[in-house]
XYZ file of C-alpha atoms in Angstrom:
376
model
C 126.825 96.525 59.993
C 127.160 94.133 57.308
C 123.861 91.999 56.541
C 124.015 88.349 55.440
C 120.563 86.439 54.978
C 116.961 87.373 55.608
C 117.141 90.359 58.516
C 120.520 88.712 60.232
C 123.413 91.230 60.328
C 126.832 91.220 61.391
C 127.523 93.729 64.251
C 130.554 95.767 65.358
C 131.404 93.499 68.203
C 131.568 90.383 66.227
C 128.018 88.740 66.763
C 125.341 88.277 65.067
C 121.943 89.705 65.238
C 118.553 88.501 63.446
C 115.240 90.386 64.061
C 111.635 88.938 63.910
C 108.215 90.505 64.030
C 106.800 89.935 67.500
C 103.833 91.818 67.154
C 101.873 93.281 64.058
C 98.949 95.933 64.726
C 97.288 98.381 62.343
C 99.652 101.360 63.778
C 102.820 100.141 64.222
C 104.758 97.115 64.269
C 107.205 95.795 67.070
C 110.638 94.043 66.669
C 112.185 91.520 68.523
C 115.793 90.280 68.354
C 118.066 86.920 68.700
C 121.733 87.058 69.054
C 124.451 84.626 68.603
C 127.813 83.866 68.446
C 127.469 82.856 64.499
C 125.217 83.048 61.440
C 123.639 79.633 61.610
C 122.949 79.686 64.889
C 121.105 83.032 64.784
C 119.488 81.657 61.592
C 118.280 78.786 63.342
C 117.120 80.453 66.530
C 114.576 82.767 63.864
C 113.414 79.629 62.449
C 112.208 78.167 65.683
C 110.640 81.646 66.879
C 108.984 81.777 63.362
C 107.747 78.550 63.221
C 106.306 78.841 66.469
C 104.699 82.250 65.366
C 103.365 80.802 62.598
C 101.448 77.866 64.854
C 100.486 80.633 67.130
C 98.899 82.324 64.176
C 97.287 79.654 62.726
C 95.738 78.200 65.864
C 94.642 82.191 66.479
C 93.123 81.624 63.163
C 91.441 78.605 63.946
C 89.922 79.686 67.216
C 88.047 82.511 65.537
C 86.689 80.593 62.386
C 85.347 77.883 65.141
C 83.219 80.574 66.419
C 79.395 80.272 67.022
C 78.916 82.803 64.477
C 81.000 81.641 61.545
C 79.708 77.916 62.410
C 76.322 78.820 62.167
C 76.414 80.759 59.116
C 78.269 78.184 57.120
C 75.907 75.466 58.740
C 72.776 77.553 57.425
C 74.410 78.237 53.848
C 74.288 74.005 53.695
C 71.401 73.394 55.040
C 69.017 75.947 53.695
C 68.370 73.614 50.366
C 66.620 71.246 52.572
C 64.116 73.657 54.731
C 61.218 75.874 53.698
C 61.837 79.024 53.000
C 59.663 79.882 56.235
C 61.920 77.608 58.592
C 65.160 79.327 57.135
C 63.684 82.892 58.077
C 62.662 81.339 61.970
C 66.299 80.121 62.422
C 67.436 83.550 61.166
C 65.288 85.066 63.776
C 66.380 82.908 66.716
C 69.861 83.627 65.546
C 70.150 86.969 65.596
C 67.715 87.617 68.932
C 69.226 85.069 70.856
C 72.074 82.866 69.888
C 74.553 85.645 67.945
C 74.016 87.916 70.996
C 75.074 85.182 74.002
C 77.672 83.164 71.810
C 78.583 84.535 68.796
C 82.379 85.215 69.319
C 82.772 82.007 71.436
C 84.658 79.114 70.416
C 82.608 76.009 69.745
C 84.909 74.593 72.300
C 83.984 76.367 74.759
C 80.302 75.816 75.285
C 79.725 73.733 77.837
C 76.229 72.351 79.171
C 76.342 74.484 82.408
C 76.372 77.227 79.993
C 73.841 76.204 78.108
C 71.723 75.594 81.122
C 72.122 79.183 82.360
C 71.463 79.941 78.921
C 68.528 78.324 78.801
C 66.621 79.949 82.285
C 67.745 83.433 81.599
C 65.472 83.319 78.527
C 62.764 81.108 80.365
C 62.785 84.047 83.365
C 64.208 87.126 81.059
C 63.876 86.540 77.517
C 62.034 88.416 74.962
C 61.913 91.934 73.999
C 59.286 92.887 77.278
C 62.036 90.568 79.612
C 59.012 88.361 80.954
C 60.282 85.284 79.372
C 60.320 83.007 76.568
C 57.664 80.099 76.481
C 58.993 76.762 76.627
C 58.405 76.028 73.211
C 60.895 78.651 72.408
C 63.380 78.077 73.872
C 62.963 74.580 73.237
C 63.475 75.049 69.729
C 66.101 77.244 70.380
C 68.196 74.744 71.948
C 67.395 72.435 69.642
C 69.080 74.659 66.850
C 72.199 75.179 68.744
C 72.533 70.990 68.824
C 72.111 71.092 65.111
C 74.975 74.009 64.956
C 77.095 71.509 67.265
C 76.205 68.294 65.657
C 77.657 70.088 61.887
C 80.505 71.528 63.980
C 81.459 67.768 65.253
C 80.794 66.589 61.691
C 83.429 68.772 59.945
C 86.266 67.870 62.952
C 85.607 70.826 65.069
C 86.759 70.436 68.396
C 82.916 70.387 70.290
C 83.140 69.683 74.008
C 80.066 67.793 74.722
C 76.544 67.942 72.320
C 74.147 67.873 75.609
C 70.091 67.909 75.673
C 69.330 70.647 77.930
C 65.561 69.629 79.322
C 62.918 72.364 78.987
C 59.596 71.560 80.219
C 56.536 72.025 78.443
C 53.360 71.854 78.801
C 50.208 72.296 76.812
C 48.330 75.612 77.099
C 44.050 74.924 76.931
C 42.902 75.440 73.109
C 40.231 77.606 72.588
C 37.107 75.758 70.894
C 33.597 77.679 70.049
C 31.004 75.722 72.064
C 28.328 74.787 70.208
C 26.213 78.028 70.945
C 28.847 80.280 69.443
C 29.739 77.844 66.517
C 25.637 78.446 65.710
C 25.938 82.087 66.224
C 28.798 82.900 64.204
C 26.835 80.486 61.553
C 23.863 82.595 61.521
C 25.706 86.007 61.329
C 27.879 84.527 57.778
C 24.351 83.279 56.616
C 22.784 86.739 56.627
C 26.327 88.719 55.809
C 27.705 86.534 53.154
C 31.025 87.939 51.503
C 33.504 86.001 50.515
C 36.013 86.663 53.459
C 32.768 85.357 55.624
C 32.581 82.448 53.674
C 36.115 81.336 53.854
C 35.609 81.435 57.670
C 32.781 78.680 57.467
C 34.936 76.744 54.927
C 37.942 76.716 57.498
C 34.918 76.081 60.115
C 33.284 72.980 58.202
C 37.315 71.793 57.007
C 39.745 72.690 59.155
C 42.140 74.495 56.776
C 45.075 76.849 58.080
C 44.630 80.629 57.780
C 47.583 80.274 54.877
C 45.895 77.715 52.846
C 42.873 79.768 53.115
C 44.636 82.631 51.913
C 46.322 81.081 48.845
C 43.240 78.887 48.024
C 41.703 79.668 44.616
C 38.298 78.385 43.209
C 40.027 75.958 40.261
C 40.862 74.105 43.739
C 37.273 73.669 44.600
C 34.747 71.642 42.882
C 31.005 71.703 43.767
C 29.753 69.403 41.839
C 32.724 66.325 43.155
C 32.216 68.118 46.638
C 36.006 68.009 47.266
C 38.275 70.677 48.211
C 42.193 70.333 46.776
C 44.949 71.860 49.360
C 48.166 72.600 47.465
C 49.736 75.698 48.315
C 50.162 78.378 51.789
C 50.355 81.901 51.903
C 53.072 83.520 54.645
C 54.330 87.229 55.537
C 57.852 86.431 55.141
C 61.067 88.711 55.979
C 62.143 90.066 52.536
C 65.545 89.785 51.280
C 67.823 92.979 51.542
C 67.524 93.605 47.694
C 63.713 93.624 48.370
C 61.677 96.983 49.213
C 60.058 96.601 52.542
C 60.740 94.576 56.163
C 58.520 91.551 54.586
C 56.760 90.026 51.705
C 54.095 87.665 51.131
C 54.676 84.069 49.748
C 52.587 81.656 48.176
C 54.524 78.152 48.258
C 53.981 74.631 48.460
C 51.693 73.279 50.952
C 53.810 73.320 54.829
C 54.421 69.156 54.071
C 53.559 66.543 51.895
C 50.797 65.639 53.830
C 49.434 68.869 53.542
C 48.790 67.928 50.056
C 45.392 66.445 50.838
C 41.936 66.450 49.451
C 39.004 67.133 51.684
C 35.647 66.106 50.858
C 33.163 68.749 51.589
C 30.278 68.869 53.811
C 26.546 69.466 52.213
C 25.957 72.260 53.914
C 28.666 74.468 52.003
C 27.470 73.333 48.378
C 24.901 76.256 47.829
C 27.278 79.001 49.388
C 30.252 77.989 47.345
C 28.272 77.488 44.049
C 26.300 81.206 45.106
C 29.969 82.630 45.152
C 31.432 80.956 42.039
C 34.730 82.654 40.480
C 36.381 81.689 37.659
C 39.610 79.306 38.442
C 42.120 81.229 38.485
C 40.580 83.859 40.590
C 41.386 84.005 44.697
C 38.683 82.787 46.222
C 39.006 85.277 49.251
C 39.264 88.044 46.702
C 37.000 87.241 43.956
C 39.881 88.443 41.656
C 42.918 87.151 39.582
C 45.839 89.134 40.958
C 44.401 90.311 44.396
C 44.651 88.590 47.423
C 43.985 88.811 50.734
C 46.838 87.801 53.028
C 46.385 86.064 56.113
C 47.067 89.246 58.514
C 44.146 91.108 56.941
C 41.964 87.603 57.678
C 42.627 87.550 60.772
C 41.626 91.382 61.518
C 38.390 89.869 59.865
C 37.776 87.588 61.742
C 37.924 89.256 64.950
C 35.633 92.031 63.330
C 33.351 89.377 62.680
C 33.388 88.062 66.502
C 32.811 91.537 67.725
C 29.740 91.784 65.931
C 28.851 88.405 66.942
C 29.617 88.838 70.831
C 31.944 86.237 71.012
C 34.819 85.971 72.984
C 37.927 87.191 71.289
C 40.381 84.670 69.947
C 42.551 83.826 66.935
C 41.871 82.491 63.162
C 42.930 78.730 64.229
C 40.601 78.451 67.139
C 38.421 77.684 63.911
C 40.841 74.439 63.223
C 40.570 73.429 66.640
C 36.790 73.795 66.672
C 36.263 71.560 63.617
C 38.747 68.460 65.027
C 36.362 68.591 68.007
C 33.301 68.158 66.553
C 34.490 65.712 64.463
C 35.140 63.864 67.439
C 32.134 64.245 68.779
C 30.219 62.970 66.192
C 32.061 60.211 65.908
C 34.930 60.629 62.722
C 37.933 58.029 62.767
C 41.397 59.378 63.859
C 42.728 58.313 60.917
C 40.386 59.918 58.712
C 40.363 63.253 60.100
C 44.454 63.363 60.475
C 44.327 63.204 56.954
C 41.510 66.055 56.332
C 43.930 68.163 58.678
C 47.010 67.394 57.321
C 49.000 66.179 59.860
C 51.643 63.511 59.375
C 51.150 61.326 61.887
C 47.753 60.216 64.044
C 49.354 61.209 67.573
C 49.539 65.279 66.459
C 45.879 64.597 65.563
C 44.919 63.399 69.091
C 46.973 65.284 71.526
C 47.101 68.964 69.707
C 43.956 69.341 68.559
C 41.183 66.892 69.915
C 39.668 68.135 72.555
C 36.351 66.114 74.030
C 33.938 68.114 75.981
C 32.658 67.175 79.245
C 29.372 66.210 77.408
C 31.346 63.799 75.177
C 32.529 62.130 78.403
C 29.990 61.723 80.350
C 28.392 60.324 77.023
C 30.970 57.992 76.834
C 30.552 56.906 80.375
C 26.635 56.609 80.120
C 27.911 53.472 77.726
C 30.162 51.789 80.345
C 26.743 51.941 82.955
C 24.474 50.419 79.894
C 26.832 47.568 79.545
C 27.195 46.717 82.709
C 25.125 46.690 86.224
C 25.850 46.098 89.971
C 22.796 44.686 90.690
């Protein structure tokens, strides 16, 4: 059978035949076949099928690079210059637990708000690794990185159905504060047991610091004598690369914002045990040395230790953070003021996170609308 052209032979009966790939696997490939009463029309019959094959292919093509998966790593790759090094490894987290598992191999086409919505309560009534549910907060923020993964798809001409703001309804767990009582106890016991982890809980007591400023903090950033404390850097347990030993790694970086960059003026009452415990500047202050440290995990544990023996109630490192905006409060510090001594960018986060006025406080407060005013 004489051949003329690309795969298009002549046969015995005086037609023509041309044969096309119809489908290509790893174990075999199949064959299909056009006929036709002469060469060009045979010919053009292969062009049309391969044409169309070739659409076919490249749509196929598309449809798998516009997944969840490929979106959100190239998103990450582009965005990862303009996040903390902390925020990148939280979105890798809530990728891999949550996102990559539901929609990784779907089509950024096909996500639709009903989905999301299911989505969205099957983690608020399932999630998690016990299956009792994700806060709100989580999921919340995990919602809010799929939008971001949408927004960049719509950005580079992706075909994205709808960007919609799934609801998730939050609300504010009660912050642990030390009353008074325990704030004295836990005063008395660092008085009489006064190491230099105990003293960096009454500095975050009497300043408010974070557990990871604490951590990083180093006594060339405090100066007795100006009674002002410099906050430039945190310390974090971070997930370590893959050409790192080890799940995680510690990191001491730039303060969590710019207006964690602050300096606090320091009470009285800490002079004489920070000038008792003097280092040299470049030494840890939690340490006491130049190269050791002690990272904000092994604080924590401390701190507890140091509760136990106390006999207070259990509770975490920042219940210290909360403790000091409250009595700041109470004895009468502006808002403005002490969102700067905490960091925070903005007066609101001062006043509904971490403010809390006692029932004293209030009916303080009331006692001066009765003074002011009488019924008879």
């Amino acid at each position: 059978m004489p051949r003329t052209g690309e795969n298009i032979y002549r046969r015995k009966d005086g037609r023509w035949e041309g044969r096309y790939i119809k489908e290509r696997s790893s174990a075999r490939i199949r064959y299909g076949y056009v006929y036709g009463k002469s060469y060009r029309e045979v010919k053009g019959r292969l062009f049309q099928i391969r044409a169309a094959w070739e659409v076919k292919q490249k749509a196929s093509q598309k449809k798998r690079d516009d997944t969840i998966a490929n979106i959100a790593e190239e998103w990450l790759r582009c965005s990862s210059p303009l996040f903390r090094e902390s925020t990148v490894a939280k979105y890798q987290s809530l990728l891999r637990s949550y996102i990559l598992p539901s929609f990784g191999d779907c089509p950024v086409s096909e996500i639709t708000g009903e989905c999301l919505s299911r989505f969205a309560n099957r983690l608020l009534c399932m999630g998690g690794r016990c299956g009792h549910g994700l806060s709100a907060k989580t999921v919340a923020d995990i919602l809010s990185l799929f939008r971001s993964i949408q927004k960049y798809a719509a950005g580079q001409d992706m075909d994205v159905r709808t960007i919609c703001r799934i609801p998730v309804k939050q609300t504010q767990k009660p912050l642990r504060v030390l009353t008074a009582q325990e704030q004295q106890t836990l005063c008395h016991y660092i008085g009489t047991h006064a190491t230099l982890s105990n003293r960096g809980i009454l500095l975050c007591l009497f300043t408010g610091i974070r557990i990871g400023e604490l951590c990083a903090l180093k006594w060339g950033d405090i100066s007795p004598e100006e009674q002002i404390l410099s906050i430039h850097h945190t310390m974090q347990r971070l997930p370590a690369e893959k050409a790192e030993k080890g799940r995680t790694k510690i990191r001491v970086s730039d303060a969590k914002s710019l207006s964690s960059v602050r300096t606090i003026p320091l009470p009285d009452l800490l002079i004489p045990e920070l000038t008792a415990a003097r280092r040299p500047p470049d030494f840890f202050f939690l340490s006491g040395d130049p190269v050791k440290y002690v990272e904000p995990r092994t604080m924590q544990n401390r701190f507890k230790a140091v509760l136990k023996c106390c006999q207070i109630a259990d509770t975490n490192f920042h219940t210290l953070r909360h403790t000091f905006a409250t009595r700041c409060v109470e004895v009468g510090f502006d808002a403005k003021s002490l969102s700067e001594i905490l960091g925070h960018a903005n007066v609101n986060i001062t006043l509904n996170r971490y403010v809390h006025p006692t029932l004293e406080l209030k009916r303080k407060n009331m006692s001066l609308l009765s003074e002011k005013f009488a019924v008879r």
